[in-house]
Amino acid sequence: MGRLLHEELATRWEQLLLDEAFTGGALAWLPGRTARAGQLVYPSGGALDKLYFQEVSVNSGGNPRVLEDPGHIQLRGPVRQVVTSTVQGETLLAVRSDYHCAIWKTDKQGPPAPLQVLQVEKGATGVSLSPHLPGEMAICSRSGAVCLWTPQDGLQLVYKDSETLAFRDPSPWRWADFTAHPRVLTVGDRTGLKMVDIQGPPGCGLLLFRAGAEAACQKGERVLLAQYLGQTGPTCTPLHLICTQFSIYLMDERLPLVPMLKWDHNLPSAPLLARLLPPASPGSPWPLLLGGQGGQLQLLHIAGEGTSMPQLAGPPQSLPSIIDSFPAFPSLEPKRQQQLQERLEAPVIGLAAAPPCASVPTLLLFQLSAAGDVFYQHLRLQPASSLGEPPDHQASECPASRAAPSVDQSSWTPQASARCRRWVEALMELSPTSPVWAAPTFSHRRFLGHVEHQKSQTMSQKLRAAMAKGKLLRPEDLGTPPRAELPPAPQCSQQDELTERLAEAWEGGAAAWWKRHQGQTSGSQTQIKRPKRRTQLSSTFSSLTSCLDFPDTSSPPCSQNLATSEAWPQAPGTLPSQELTQEPWAHGVRRERRQTLRDYMAKLPLQKDTPGPVATPPSQASSLRATPLRRQTAVLSGSHTPRKKPRMGF
């Protein structure tokens, strides 16, 4: 249990530092019938297990407009990654969950049609779609296996290696993507990126990037995201984007291990989201969006086509994050204000953008938070000569979502302000989330009305109410159960040592009685030692031997008790316990227990008509005690062997 608890705490701590489950993003844009229309695909719900399809159109001013209510697909697990790809006019959608991957074929006229659902036993870490062949999907798992699924051939294993590429790293995270060649894949982990030919022999490959001295990496630098930029970028220069916690690298397949471009992003959170968008016009730089898990956004412009080396067209630009719009919201009560701030500070798990239009150089960005809210920003792109200036931005709420941040409320349109106000009102109407459990504080204050209400409730109602409120149910909340009174201690007799001992033990004074009894018997040296073979249970019945050792005329004599029957064997020709077998209650009782039962019934106050043992006069008792001696002499002088001594049958 301690080892499992330590592993769980270590896993939780790693998730707090870096939650790699949403690497790649869970928000995607599907192209629609026109260039300014499409669908937003994103998960929502408390468990992120509902995949929504929201129709969105962009007007001439660059603002989105919802066309109809979103449709959704109910899944059996949380959505971690959403990927889209359009090849030869066919648009495909791939979704990754924790242990499942699925692929759909989307149609502009109807709902998406599912093609295949795959189960990943070890846990899926990445999924990607081929930019060359329609329907081809690459899946990688925590075990280091990379599989390729096609509609014609199904699922096939193309690579497997449980060890990391460059050096040892304990992270089980793996990644796979496509390259400019249709039969070459990239396989990555925290230490580097490798190109693998799926048609070549196993183990054949070329290292594309390594976190080391070749790329001038810092100490402890690890790969967080690897993405092929040839899907929307210039196909003649097959570039790969590699993001670490410190920098981003642009790698060319033709020049492995040597970064074509390196830039320190200085993001306070891990960059797990990246999107390369097509340029607004031919010859313009390619917009590259880089998103951190904390909501920070960076906009880079990459220039260079053909054989020219890629480079940054101007300095990168920092875009406003979701939490930056918090001061622009109307003032609320302190508790509501904190609730709104926590909602805006939720981690960002998705990033998408509508393709820019040549007539209107604007960029429409969408962000998905872990709370299921979709935010967007409306940016006006600047010419390449003025990229050093911050871009003009407008932020408003997308009707498909429930929020819309902005840095300055003056830049909001009246429609956006009204939508944000409605979103805040709807958010305040929701039941607040249950607080983090803390150690309960106990109070002795009780209110009469509260106590009477508790008494009127049944046990099941109290349990349901406590579970609904998330409170700790104490025993006093259920009512004090009546304490069972201890039965009175039996009246002990001074002449019965067993009864006195049991009475003292019942009242908790067994130790004192034992010390007192030891003090009384330590001075007497005439105590007869009991046989060693006598059991501990038989020693408690001290009253059975008291009649033999200390006869008393006031108590019925024990002429043939258990100790006598054990010490003296029966005479030849004499039936065992001949005296006891004559009594009607002795039938069916073992021989070694009859004397004990006889002594017990002798202590009971018998009625006149109750059959039981008859008291023997003292003269007859003395003759009975002498009988075993004569029987012993007869046995010793006779030729018959003595009978086996009976034992206790307990």
XYZ file of C-alpha atoms in Angstrom:
650
model
C 0.000 0.000 0.000
C 2.829 2.397 0.780
C 4.496 1.747 -2.563
C 1.268 2.306 -4.486
C 0.554 5.496 -2.541
C 4.039 6.794 -3.321
C 3.541 6.086 -7.042
C 0.170 7.830 -7.047
C 1.550 10.918 -5.310
C 4.460 11.046 -7.752
C 2.057 10.804 -10.693
C -0.146 13.573 -9.311
C 2.875 15.797 -8.778
C 4.035 15.215 -12.351
C 0.567 16.104 -13.634
C 0.645 19.350 -11.669
C 3.978 20.220 -13.249
C 3.036 19.066 -16.769
C -0.273 17.590 -17.896
C 0.702 15.846 -21.127
C -2.747 14.332 -21.762
C -3.862 17.223 -24.030
C -0.678 17.433 -26.102
C -1.636 18.539 -29.601
C -4.938 20.121 -28.557
C -8.569 19.022 -28.376
C -9.988 21.749 -30.648
C -10.074 21.640 -34.447
C -11.532 23.577 -37.357
C -13.313 21.690 -40.149
C -13.661 23.556 -43.465
C -17.215 24.193 -44.639
C -18.987 24.909 -47.858
C -17.255 28.275 -48.294
C -13.883 29.662 -47.265
C -15.439 31.698 -44.431
C -17.572 28.914 -42.966
C -16.749 25.758 -41.100
C -17.261 23.668 -37.983
C -15.645 23.822 -34.585
C -15.042 20.354 -33.143
C -14.379 20.293 -29.404
C -15.238 18.237 -26.304
C -17.463 19.509 -23.555
C -19.306 18.295 -20.502
C -18.114 17.593 -16.998
C -15.977 14.643 -18.129
C -15.177 16.026 -21.632
C -16.834 12.923 -23.084
C -19.185 14.710 -25.518
C -17.786 15.695 -28.911
C -19.571 18.815 -30.221
C -19.849 19.986 -33.848
C -20.670 23.692 -34.028
C -21.462 25.385 -37.341
C -19.715 28.785 -37.509
C -19.579 31.377 -40.243
C -17.380 34.466 -40.407
C -18.917 37.710 -41.635
C -17.198 40.434 -43.590
C -15.983 42.122 -40.423
C -14.252 38.976 -39.226
C -16.687 38.167 -36.402
C -18.069 34.626 -36.059
C -21.742 33.776 -36.117
C -23.385 30.571 -35.013
C -25.693 29.018 -37.567
C -27.543 26.426 -35.479
C -27.390 24.428 -32.273
C -24.366 22.133 -32.130
C -24.710 18.415 -32.594
C -22.720 16.067 -30.417
C -21.537 12.473 -30.137
C -21.483 10.746 -26.764
C -18.214 8.908 -26.153
C -17.097 6.477 -23.450
C -14.039 8.408 -22.370
C -12.614 11.928 -22.146
C -11.424 13.471 -25.400
C -7.716 14.339 -25.256
C -6.830 15.218 -28.862
C -8.729 16.197 -32.027
C -6.998 16.167 -35.439
C -8.401 17.020 -38.885
C -6.958 16.584 -42.360
C -8.237 17.210 -45.873
C -6.694 15.035 -48.599
C -7.966 14.897 -52.191
C -11.172 16.676 -51.195
C -11.931 14.208 -48.398
C -11.969 15.548 -44.830
C -11.211 13.180 -41.966
C -11.457 13.629 -38.225
C -9.410 11.652 -35.677
C -10.048 11.675 -31.926
C -7.801 10.314 -29.179
C -8.964 9.303 -25.740
C -7.006 7.679 -22.921
C -7.381 4.124 -24.227
C -9.251 4.519 -27.520
C -8.767 6.191 -30.905
C -11.466 6.768 -33.512
C -11.660 8.167 -37.018
C -14.661 9.747 -38.790
C -15.291 10.823 -42.342
C -16.997 14.194 -42.409
C -19.404 15.432 -45.011
C -20.388 19.031 -45.623
C -23.994 18.005 -46.126
C -24.580 15.451 -43.358
C -23.296 14.162 -40.020
C -19.854 12.529 -39.741
C -19.663 8.812 -40.491
C -17.498 6.639 -38.220
C -14.843 4.537 -39.934
C -13.014 2.722 -37.155
C -12.608 2.632 -33.361
C -9.361 1.194 -31.988
C -8.526 0.191 -28.435
C -5.046 0.941 -27.076
C -4.368 -1.290 -24.102
C -1.285 0.523 -22.789
C -2.743 3.984 -23.296
C -2.596 6.244 -26.354
C -0.338 9.310 -26.286
C -0.658 10.677 -29.837
C -2.594 10.396 -33.082
C -1.982 12.007 -36.489
C -3.493 11.894 -39.988
C -1.546 11.498 -43.196
C -1.339 14.511 -45.537
C -0.685 12.154 -48.480
C -3.203 9.290 -48.420
C -6.830 9.709 -47.303
C -7.811 7.687 -44.255
C -4.283 6.840 -43.077
C -3.782 7.314 -39.329
C -0.726 6.844 -37.074
C -1.171 5.915 -33.409
C 1.485 5.673 -30.696
C 1.180 4.259 -27.196
C 3.030 4.421 -23.890
C 4.702 1.096 -24.578
C 6.708 2.629 -27.443
C 4.668 1.003 -30.221
C 3.632 2.901 -33.355
C 0.799 1.487 -35.452
C -0.526 2.538 -38.846
C -4.187 2.144 -39.754
C -5.526 2.322 -43.300
C -9.004 1.515 -44.640
C -7.515 -1.123 -46.961
C -4.978 -2.919 -44.727
C -6.365 -2.221 -41.276
C -4.013 -1.951 -38.310
C -0.342 -2.887 -38.589
C 2.643 -2.430 -36.285
C 5.419 -0.404 -37.910
C 7.724 0.410 -34.971
C 8.244 -0.581 -31.354
C 10.950 0.366 -28.876
C 10.404 0.734 -25.154
C 13.708 2.593 -24.706
C 14.164 6.302 -25.369
C 16.115 7.495 -28.394
C 19.068 9.549 -27.143
C 19.399 8.920 -23.411
C 17.401 7.463 -20.560
C 14.299 9.331 -19.489
C 11.551 7.925 -17.248
C 8.663 9.560 -19.139
C 6.476 7.082 -21.096
C 5.298 9.827 -23.461
C 5.646 8.966 -27.160
C 4.724 10.831 -30.326
C 4.376 10.002 -34.028
C 3.761 12.121 -37.115
C 4.188 12.027 -40.875
C 6.895 13.538 -43.085
C 7.236 14.780 -46.653
C 7.686 11.164 -47.767
C 4.495 9.065 -47.637
C 6.289 5.985 -46.215
C 8.453 7.743 -43.614
C 7.218 8.570 -40.110
C 8.729 10.508 -37.253
C 8.822 8.847 -33.838
C 9.627 11.007 -30.839
C 9.984 10.986 -27.078
C 11.345 13.393 -24.479
C 14.915 12.971 -25.708
C 14.594 13.474 -29.456
C 12.937 12.738 -32.785
C 13.701 9.939 -35.236
C 12.669 9.301 -38.858
C 11.597 5.697 -39.499
C 11.023 4.015 -42.866
C 8.011 1.761 -42.417
C 9.019 -0.314 -45.459
C 12.589 -0.842 -44.301
C 13.984 -3.414 -41.877
C 13.179 -3.077 -38.163
C 15.434 -0.667 -36.323
C 16.301 1.294 -39.443
C 16.027 5.050 -39.027
C 17.766 8.394 -38.862
C 17.880 10.704 -35.856
C 16.338 14.047 -36.804
C 16.655 15.921 -33.502
C 18.416 15.215 -30.240
C 18.161 17.222 -27.042
C 21.879 17.816 -26.656
C 24.869 19.809 -27.770
C 24.023 19.631 -31.488
C 20.997 21.869 -30.971
C 22.644 23.925 -28.184
C 20.023 22.746 -25.696
C 20.041 23.740 -22.071
C 20.482 21.354 -19.179
C 17.308 19.414 -18.527
C 15.649 20.480 -21.786
C 13.075 17.975 -23.039
C 10.826 17.642 -26.098
C 7.193 18.569 -25.407
C 5.683 18.680 -28.907
C 6.758 17.644 -32.415
C 4.644 18.636 -35.411
C 5.044 18.295 -39.149
C 4.452 21.658 -40.853
C 4.154 20.352 -44.402
C 0.394 19.843 -44.182
C -0.323 23.551 -44.536
C 3.167 24.906 -45.026
C 5.371 24.944 -48.096
C 5.678 21.387 -49.302
C 9.000 22.038 -50.999
C 10.654 22.706 -47.647
C 9.492 19.912 -45.331
C 9.862 21.479 -41.905
C 9.205 20.052 -38.466
C 8.397 22.153 -35.417
C 9.863 20.941 -32.120
C 8.848 22.669 -28.893
C 10.633 22.347 -25.562
C 10.081 24.091 -22.245
C 12.675 26.731 -23.251
C 12.769 27.084 -27.035
C 11.245 26.148 -30.378
C 13.243 24.558 -33.208
C 12.586 24.338 -36.924
C 14.169 21.192 -38.351
C 14.565 20.285 -42.018
C 14.431 16.624 -42.991
C 17.324 17.097 -45.391
C 19.603 18.466 -42.667
C 19.114 16.336 -39.547
C 20.465 17.320 -36.114
C 21.065 20.920 -37.256
C 18.236 23.353 -36.391
C 17.299 25.716 -39.189
C 15.829 28.138 -36.629
C 15.929 28.401 -32.861
C 14.017 30.886 -30.741
C 13.476 31.150 -26.977
C 9.747 31.583 -26.469
C 9.909 32.553 -22.733
C 6.451 31.155 -22.062
C 5.686 30.630 -18.364
C 3.808 27.388 -19.131
C 4.522 24.389 -21.330
C 3.880 24.993 -25.076
C 1.700 21.995 -25.945
C -0.317 23.674 -28.737
C 0.874 24.882 -32.149
C -0.917 25.768 -35.393
C 0.625 26.812 -38.716
C -1.880 28.737 -40.856
C -1.763 29.435 -44.580
C -0.749 32.973 -45.546
C -3.388 35.567 -46.328
C -1.878 36.169 -49.767
C 0.859 34.567 -51.884
C 4.295 35.642 -50.807
C 3.178 36.640 -47.300
C 4.710 35.084 -44.181
C 3.145 32.001 -42.649
C 1.429 32.714 -39.305
C 2.492 30.275 -36.602
C 0.500 30.181 -33.374
C 2.164 28.866 -30.228
C -0.012 28.280 -27.170
C 0.969 27.523 -23.602
C -1.017 25.411 -21.220
C -1.631 28.462 -19.037
C -3.380 30.356 -21.848
C -0.434 32.407 -23.154
C -0.276 32.946 -26.923
C 2.620 33.784 -29.235
C 2.233 34.736 -32.902
C 5.231 34.147 -35.151
C 5.575 34.853 -38.866
C 7.807 32.466 -40.795
C 9.189 33.613 -44.119
C 11.093 31.597 -46.680
C 9.925 29.433 -49.551
C 11.576 27.078 -51.957
C 15.256 26.716 -51.334
C 15.509 29.727 -49.044
C 16.210 29.207 -45.386
C 13.224 29.773 -43.046
C 13.471 32.783 -40.770
C 11.303 34.966 -38.580
C 9.686 37.917 -40.340
C 9.874 40.393 -37.491
C 9.827 39.813 -33.754
C 7.211 37.445 -32.298
C 4.100 39.023 -30.882
C 2.477 38.211 -27.548
C -1.308 37.978 -27.761
C -3.680 38.578 -24.846
C -4.578 35.512 -22.846
C -7.975 34.588 -21.484
C -7.263 35.795 -17.958
C -6.197 39.186 -19.315
C -9.857 39.974 -19.968
C -10.798 39.593 -16.310
C -10.608 43.363 -15.450
C -12.993 44.160 -18.294
C -15.840 42.118 -16.795
C -18.373 43.929 -14.592
C -17.722 43.995 -10.861
C -19.379 41.275 -8.833
C -19.526 40.158 -5.231
C -16.179 38.967 -3.872
C -17.251 35.314 -3.911
C -18.677 35.581 -7.432
C -15.632 37.537 -8.523
C -13.362 34.741 -7.349
C -15.526 32.156 -9.090
C -15.272 34.088 -12.369
C -11.511 34.422 -12.003
C -11.068 30.700 -11.404
C -13.165 29.971 -14.493
C -11.000 32.219 -16.639
C -7.805 30.717 -15.216
C -8.715 27.183 -16.317
C -5.946 25.516 -18.388
C -6.191 25.822 -22.158
C -6.495 22.418 -23.855
C -7.233 23.429 -27.459
C -6.207 25.958 -30.103
C -7.664 26.511 -33.577
C -7.999 29.267 -36.140
C -10.157 30.021 -39.135
C -8.186 30.430 -42.361
C -7.503 34.108 -43.079
C -9.104 35.721 -46.087
C -7.140 37.658 -48.678
C -9.731 40.440 -48.912
C -9.867 40.997 -45.142
C -6.451 40.407 -43.494
C -7.874 39.217 -40.179
C -7.202 36.198 -38.046
C -9.880 34.501 -35.953
C -8.444 32.463 -33.056
C -10.342 29.988 -30.883
C -9.248 28.628 -27.517
C -10.792 25.791 -25.510
C -10.455 25.737 -21.736
C -10.546 22.680 -19.500
C -13.925 23.899 -18.161
C -15.462 23.389 -21.634
C -15.632 27.093 -22.628
C -14.657 28.248 -26.127
C -13.072 31.726 -26.398
C -12.030 33.583 -29.492
C -10.009 36.621 -30.511
C -10.340 38.677 -33.640
C -6.906 39.886 -34.809
C -6.114 42.203 -37.675
C -2.908 41.133 -39.369
C -0.294 43.802 -40.060
C 1.846 44.068 -43.175
C 5.266 42.465 -43.061
C 6.967 45.862 -42.755
C 5.161 46.723 -39.526
C 5.255 43.391 -37.764
C 7.189 44.938 -34.901
C 4.092 46.804 -33.749
C 1.456 45.036 -31.693
C -1.538 43.909 -33.755
C -4.958 45.408 -33.450
C -7.191 42.949 -31.681
C -10.842 42.674 -30.889
C -12.314 40.010 -28.699
C -15.921 39.024 -28.437
C -17.846 35.995 -27.441
C -18.416 33.297 -29.974
C -22.097 32.300 -29.788
C -21.017 28.677 -29.872
C -19.166 29.224 -26.644
C -20.102 30.723 -23.310
C -17.388 33.353 -22.887
C -15.301 35.905 -24.719
C -12.257 37.601 -23.232
C -10.786 40.930 -24.129
C -7.988 43.067 -22.766
C -9.943 46.322 -23.018
C -13.700 46.518 -22.782
C -13.687 49.520 -25.128
C -12.608 47.211 -27.949
C -15.642 45.010 -27.447
C -18.587 45.401 -29.736
C -22.027 45.967 -28.147
C -23.035 42.452 -29.188
C -19.931 40.974 -27.550
C -20.533 42.886 -24.315
C -24.126 41.665 -24.170
C -23.071 38.070 -24.800
C -20.405 38.208 -22.123
C -22.914 39.626 -19.671
C -25.316 36.782 -20.418
C -22.509 34.258 -20.015
C -21.592 35.658 -16.598
C -25.230 35.525 -15.498
C -25.504 31.904 -16.621
C -22.248 31.067 -14.865
C -23.435 32.570 -11.590
C -26.636 30.525 -11.755
C -24.699 27.274 -11.887
C -24.202 25.452 -8.609
C -20.727 26.175 -7.251
C -18.252 23.396 -7.356
C -17.681 21.496 -4.144
C -14.741 22.946 -2.199
C -11.554 21.047 -1.654
C -11.877 18.746 1.321
C -10.236 20.015 4.490
C -9.964 18.734 8.028
C -13.379 19.138 9.707
C -13.802 21.587 12.570
C -16.014 20.360 15.382
C -18.258 22.669 17.396
C -20.371 22.024 20.477
C -23.017 24.555 19.500
C -26.409 23.064 18.776
C -29.587 24.812 17.666
C -32.901 23.415 18.803
C -34.570 23.721 15.426
C -31.671 22.004 13.702
C -31.728 19.155 16.207
C -35.481 18.680 15.874
C -35.158 18.625 12.096
C -32.456 15.998 12.339
C -34.578 13.837 14.622
C -37.452 13.932 12.130
C -35.247 12.610 9.316
C -34.514 8.984 8.736
C -31.043 7.539 8.493
C -31.110 7.257 4.681
C -32.314 10.857 4.280
C -29.479 12.147 6.448
C -26.922 10.190 4.434
C -28.296 11.471 1.108
C -28.343 15.070 2.350
C -24.754 14.823 3.590
C -23.559 13.320 0.295
C -25.333 16.014 -1.729
C -23.726 18.801 0.320
C -20.319 17.115 0.447
C -20.135 17.446 4.234
C -18.684 15.159 6.839
C -21.366 13.209 8.693
C -20.476 12.836 12.358
C -21.959 10.236 14.705
C -23.785 12.891 16.711
C -25.568 14.020 13.541
C -27.254 10.635 13.339
C -28.453 10.809 16.939
C -26.903 9.237 20.020
C -27.812 5.537 20.076
C -29.081 4.223 23.428
C -26.280 2.687 25.370
C -26.920 -0.869 26.459
C -26.757 -1.242 30.218
C -24.417 -3.908 31.480
C -26.180 -6.802 33.147
C -25.752 -6.886 36.914
C -22.817 -8.837 38.198
C -23.758 -12.225 39.613
C -23.854 -12.579 43.380
C -20.746 -14.475 44.362
C -20.394 -16.861 47.216
C -17.351 -16.739 49.435
C -17.178 -20.521 49.415
C -17.049 -20.796 45.577
C -13.652 -19.689 44.275
C -14.658 -19.893 40.582
C -17.719 -17.690 41.076
C -15.655 -15.133 42.988
C -13.021 -15.055 40.250
C -15.591 -14.591 37.478
C -17.314 -11.831 39.412
C -14.053 -9.956 39.896
C -13.206 -10.358 36.204
C -16.662 -9.054 35.208
C -16.070 -5.876 37.179
C -12.521 -5.450 35.792
C -10.594 -6.561 38.880
C -9.191 -9.852 37.633
C -5.592 -8.708 38.131
C -6.261 -7.604 41.717
C -8.029 -10.869 42.502
C -5.130 -12.849 41.097
C -2.582 -10.955 43.166
C -4.702 -11.401 46.273
C -5.154 -15.093 45.580
C -1.417 -15.543 45.023
C -0.714 -13.804 48.327
C -3.057 -16.158 50.174
C -1.651 -19.330 48.670
C 2.046 -18.378 48.714
C 2.326 -18.917 52.497
C 0.802 -22.383 52.406
C 3.319 -25.059 51.419
C 0.820 -27.909 51.602
C -0.932 -27.164 48.321
C -1.240 -30.331 46.306
C 0.238 -30.012 42.837
C -2.137 -30.910 40.086
C -1.096 -33.385 37.408
C 0.758 -31.782 34.518
C -1.438 -33.407 31.951
C -4.503 -31.582 33.278
C -5.553 -28.870 30.837
C -5.874 -25.192 31.618
C -9.602 -25.304 31.156
C -10.031 -28.047 33.747
C -8.030 -26.041 36.276
C -10.733 -23.373 36.333
C -13.177 -25.838 37.774
C -11.564 -25.676 41.199
C -14.867 -26.338 42.867
C -14.774 -29.923 41.675
C -11.721 -30.769 43.769
C -12.694 -28.672 46.752
C -15.195 -31.286 47.868
C -12.543 -33.989 47.755
C -9.776 -31.985 49.459
C -11.925 -30.089 51.979
C -15.164 -31.952 52.650
C -17.944 -29.901 54.156
C -21.178 -31.191 55.601
C -23.090 -28.121 54.406
C -22.442 -28.844 50.728
C -23.271 -32.024 48.831
C -20.272 -34.348 48.834
C -18.560 -35.080 45.541
C -17.902 -38.753 45.951
C -16.951 -39.500 42.384
C -15.845 -36.221 40.824
C -13.770 -35.719 37.717
C -10.466 -35.609 39.593
C -11.226 -38.942 41.327
C -12.207 -40.595 38.075
C -8.946 -39.466 36.508
C -6.799 -40.518 39.508
C -8.363 -43.936 40.106
C -9.131 -46.373 37.310
C -12.245 -48.523 37.370
C -12.197 -51.998 38.952
C -12.543 -55.052 36.722
C -16.104 -55.984 35.978
C -17.445 -52.626 37.062
C -19.219 -50.444 34.516
C -17.867 -46.887 34.158
C -19.894 -44.339 36.074
C -22.303 -47.005 37.268
C -23.875 -44.632 39.794
C -24.458 -41.864 37.262
C -25.988 -44.080 34.604
C -28.869 -44.872 36.915
C -30.120 -41.285 36.717
C -32.454 -40.376 33.826
C -30.698 -37.089 32.932
C -27.342 -38.864 32.460
C -28.333 -40.644 29.255
C -26.623 -39.189 26.176
C -23.924 -37.396 28.226
C -20.289 -38.371 27.864
C -18.723 -40.173 30.735
C -16.062 -37.564 31.426
C -18.682 -34.785 31.628
C -21.261 -36.508 33.830
C -19.575 -35.696 37.130
C -19.239 -32.036 36.116
C -22.943 -31.919 35.239
C -23.753 -33.679 38.529
C -21.866 -31.092 40.570
C -23.530 -28.258 38.606
C -27.044 -29.607 39.229
C -26.214 -30.109 42.907
C -25.728 -26.339 43.209
C -29.127 -25.552 41.685
C -32.176 -25.056 43.936
C -34.133 -28.090 42.723
C -37.881 -28.511 43.067
C -39.332 -31.429 44.900
C -40.507 -33.114 41.735
C -37.296 -32.444 39.781
C -35.155 -35.514 39.366
C -31.529 -34.914 40.206
C -28.634 -36.155 42.208
C -29.515 -37.242 45.746
C -27.469 -35.887 48.622
C -25.431 -38.550 50.289
C -25.129 -38.701 54.107
C -21.659 -38.155 55.532
C -21.376 -41.805 56.570
C -22.129 -42.996 53.062
C -19.811 -40.371 51.591
C -16.913 -41.729 53.620
C -17.680 -45.239 52.442
C -17.890 -44.019 48.884
C -14.527 -42.317 49.189
C -13.071 -45.567 50.416
C -14.501 -47.502 47.478
C -11.859 -46.334 44.936
C -9.115 -47.623 47.252
C -10.587 -51.098 47.275
C -11.086 -50.939 43.526
C -7.457 -49.954 43.039
C -6.297 -52.910 45.195
C -8.446 -55.254 43.183
C -7.056 -53.990 39.946
C -3.451 -54.187 41.070
C -3.854 -57.716 42.492
C -5.885 -59.052 39.595
C -4.692 -60.334 36.277
C -6.734 -57.830 34.230
C -4.942 -54.768 32.803
C -6.247 -51.382 33.918
C -8.538 -49.472 31.573
C -7.257 -46.411 29.727
C -7.711 -43.237 31.714
C -10.460 -40.991 30.333
C -9.541 -37.482 29.122
C -11.459 -34.256 28.992
C -13.616 -34.028 25.913
C -13.577 -30.295 25.457
